[in-house]
Coordinates of C-alpha atoms in Angstrom, one line a residue:
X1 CA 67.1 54.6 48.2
X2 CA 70.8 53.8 47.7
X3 CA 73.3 54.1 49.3
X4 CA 74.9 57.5 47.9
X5 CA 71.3 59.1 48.7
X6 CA 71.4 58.0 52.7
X7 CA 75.7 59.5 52.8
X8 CA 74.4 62.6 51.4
X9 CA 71.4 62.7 53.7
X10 CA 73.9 61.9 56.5
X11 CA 76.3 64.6 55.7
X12 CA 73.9 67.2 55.3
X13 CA 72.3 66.1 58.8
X14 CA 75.9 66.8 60.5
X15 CA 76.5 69.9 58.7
X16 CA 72.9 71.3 59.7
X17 CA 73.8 70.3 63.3
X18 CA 76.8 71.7 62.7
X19 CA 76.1 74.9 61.5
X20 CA 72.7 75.1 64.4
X21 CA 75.7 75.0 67.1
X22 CA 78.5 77.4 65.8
X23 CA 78.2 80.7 68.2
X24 CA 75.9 83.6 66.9
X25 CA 78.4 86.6 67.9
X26 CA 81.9 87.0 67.3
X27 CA 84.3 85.4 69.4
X28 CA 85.2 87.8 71.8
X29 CA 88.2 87.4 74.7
X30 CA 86.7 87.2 78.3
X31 CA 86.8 90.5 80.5
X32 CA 89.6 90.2 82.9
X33 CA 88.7 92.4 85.7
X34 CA 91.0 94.9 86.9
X35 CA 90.9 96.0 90.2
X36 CA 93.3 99.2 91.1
X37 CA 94.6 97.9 94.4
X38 CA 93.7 100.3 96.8
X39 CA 96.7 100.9 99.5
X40 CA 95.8 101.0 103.3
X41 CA 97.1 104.6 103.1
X42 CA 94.7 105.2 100.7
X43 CA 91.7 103.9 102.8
X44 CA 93.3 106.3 105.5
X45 CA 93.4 109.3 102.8
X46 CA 89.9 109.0 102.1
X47 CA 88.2 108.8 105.5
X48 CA 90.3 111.7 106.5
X49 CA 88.8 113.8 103.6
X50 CA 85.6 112.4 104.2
X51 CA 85.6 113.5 108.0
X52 CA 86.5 117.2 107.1
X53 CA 84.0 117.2 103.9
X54 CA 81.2 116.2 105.9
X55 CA 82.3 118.6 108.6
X56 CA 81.3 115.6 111.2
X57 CA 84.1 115.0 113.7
X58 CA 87.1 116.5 114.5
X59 CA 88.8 118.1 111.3
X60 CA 92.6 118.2 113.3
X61 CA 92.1 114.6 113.8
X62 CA 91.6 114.0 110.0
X63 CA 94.5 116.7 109.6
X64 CA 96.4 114.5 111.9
X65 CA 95.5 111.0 110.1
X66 CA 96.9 112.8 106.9
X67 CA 100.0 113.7 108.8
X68 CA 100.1 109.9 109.6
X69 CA 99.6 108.8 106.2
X70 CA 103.1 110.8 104.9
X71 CA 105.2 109.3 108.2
X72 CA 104.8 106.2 106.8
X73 CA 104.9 107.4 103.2
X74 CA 106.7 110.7 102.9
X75 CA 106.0 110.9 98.8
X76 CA 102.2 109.6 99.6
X77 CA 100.3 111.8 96.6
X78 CA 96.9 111.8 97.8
X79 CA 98.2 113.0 101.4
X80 CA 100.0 115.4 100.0
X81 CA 97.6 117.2 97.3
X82 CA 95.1 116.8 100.1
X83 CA 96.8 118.5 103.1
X84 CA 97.9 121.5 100.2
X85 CA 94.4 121.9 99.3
X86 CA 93.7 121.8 103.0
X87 CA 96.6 124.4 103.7
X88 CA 94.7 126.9 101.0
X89 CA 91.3 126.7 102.5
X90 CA 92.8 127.8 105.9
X91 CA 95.1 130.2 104.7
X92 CA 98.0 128.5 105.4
X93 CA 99.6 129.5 102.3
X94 CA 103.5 128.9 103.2
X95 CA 102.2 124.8 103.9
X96 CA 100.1 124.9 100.9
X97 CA 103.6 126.1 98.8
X98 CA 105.2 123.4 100.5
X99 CA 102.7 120.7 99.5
X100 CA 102.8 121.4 96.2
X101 CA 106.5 122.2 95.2
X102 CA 107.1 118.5 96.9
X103 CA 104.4 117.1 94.9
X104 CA 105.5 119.3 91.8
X105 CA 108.7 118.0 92.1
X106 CA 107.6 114.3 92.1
X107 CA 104.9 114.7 89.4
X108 CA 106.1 117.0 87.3
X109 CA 103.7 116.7 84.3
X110 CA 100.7 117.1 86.7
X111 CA 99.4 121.1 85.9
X112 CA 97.3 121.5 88.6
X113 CA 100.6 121.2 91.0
X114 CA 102.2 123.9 89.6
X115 CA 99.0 125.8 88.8
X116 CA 97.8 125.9 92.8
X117 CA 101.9 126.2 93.8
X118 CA 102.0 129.7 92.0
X119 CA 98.7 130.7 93.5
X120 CA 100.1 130.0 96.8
X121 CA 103.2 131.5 96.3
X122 CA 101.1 134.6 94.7
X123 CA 99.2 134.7 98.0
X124 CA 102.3 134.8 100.3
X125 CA 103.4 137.9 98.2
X126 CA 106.1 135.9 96.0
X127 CA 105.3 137.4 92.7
X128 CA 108.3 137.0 91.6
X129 CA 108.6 133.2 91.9
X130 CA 105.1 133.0 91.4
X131 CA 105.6 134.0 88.1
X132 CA 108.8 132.1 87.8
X133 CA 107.4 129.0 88.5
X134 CA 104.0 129.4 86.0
X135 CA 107.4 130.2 83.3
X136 CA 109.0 127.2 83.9
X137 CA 106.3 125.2 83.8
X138 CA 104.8 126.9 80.4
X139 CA 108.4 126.2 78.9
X140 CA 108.1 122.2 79.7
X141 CA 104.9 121.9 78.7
X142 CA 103.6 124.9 75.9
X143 CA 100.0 123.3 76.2
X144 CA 98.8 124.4 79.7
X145 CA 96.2 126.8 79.2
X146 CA 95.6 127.7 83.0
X147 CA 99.4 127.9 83.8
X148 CA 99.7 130.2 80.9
X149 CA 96.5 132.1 81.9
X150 CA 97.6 132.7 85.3
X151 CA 101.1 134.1 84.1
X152 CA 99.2 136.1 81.3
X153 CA 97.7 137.4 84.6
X154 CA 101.0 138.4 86.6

């Protein structure tokens, strides 16, 4: 054989190689994972809800462990959206208003804030603002159907 023949048997040896170890699937950049840090007050939030939702232990002492939770963090949203949903179950309809107009006023965007703020304020026998509030919202945001369906309603 000469010497061209053993190059070309050379080359096609490395390129065979070659080719057997290039990667069978596209290139693809490796998963960074994300982990949402999750806030002491947090923690707190949930094994307060978890108490009363279970109905095992004392629900005032998960009441009261939300009550710490907005001490340290006045503006805390879990806490707050909590204890209003809280304030509806028991009736406490002037709290529940409360709740939500705070945490209307900090998320504005967020429908079901203002949605379960007018139902409050409908069950203290604020029509009025009830309906007030459900327009102000529907004029910042045309798109939201239950707002719109509970003023449709007024």
């Amino acid at each position: 054989m000469s010497r061209n023949t053993y190059i070309a048997l050379a080359v096609a040896v490395i390129a065979a190689v070659a080719i057997f170890n290039l990667p069978r699937t596209p290139y693809q950049e490796p998963a960074v994972e994300e982990r949402e840090e999750v806030s002491a007050l947090d923690v707190k939030v949930d094994e307060a809800v978890a108490i009363i939702q279970s109905g095992e232990g004392a629900p005032m002492a998960a009441i009261g462990m939300l009550l710490d939770v907005l001490r340290e963090d006045p503006n805390h949203e879990k806490a707050l959206m909590w204890l209003g949903n809280f304030s509806m179950m028991s009736g406490q309809w002037d709290k529940a208003v409360d709740r939500f107009h705070q945490l209307s006023q900090l998320h504005p965007e967020n429908e079901m804030y203002a949605l379960n703020k007018a139902q409050a304020l409908l069950q203290t026998g604020d029509t009025t603002k009830a309906l007030e509030v459900t327009n102000e919202y529907i004029n910042t945001y045309p798109d939201a159907d239950r707002v719109k369906d509970l003023a449709e309603g007024l």
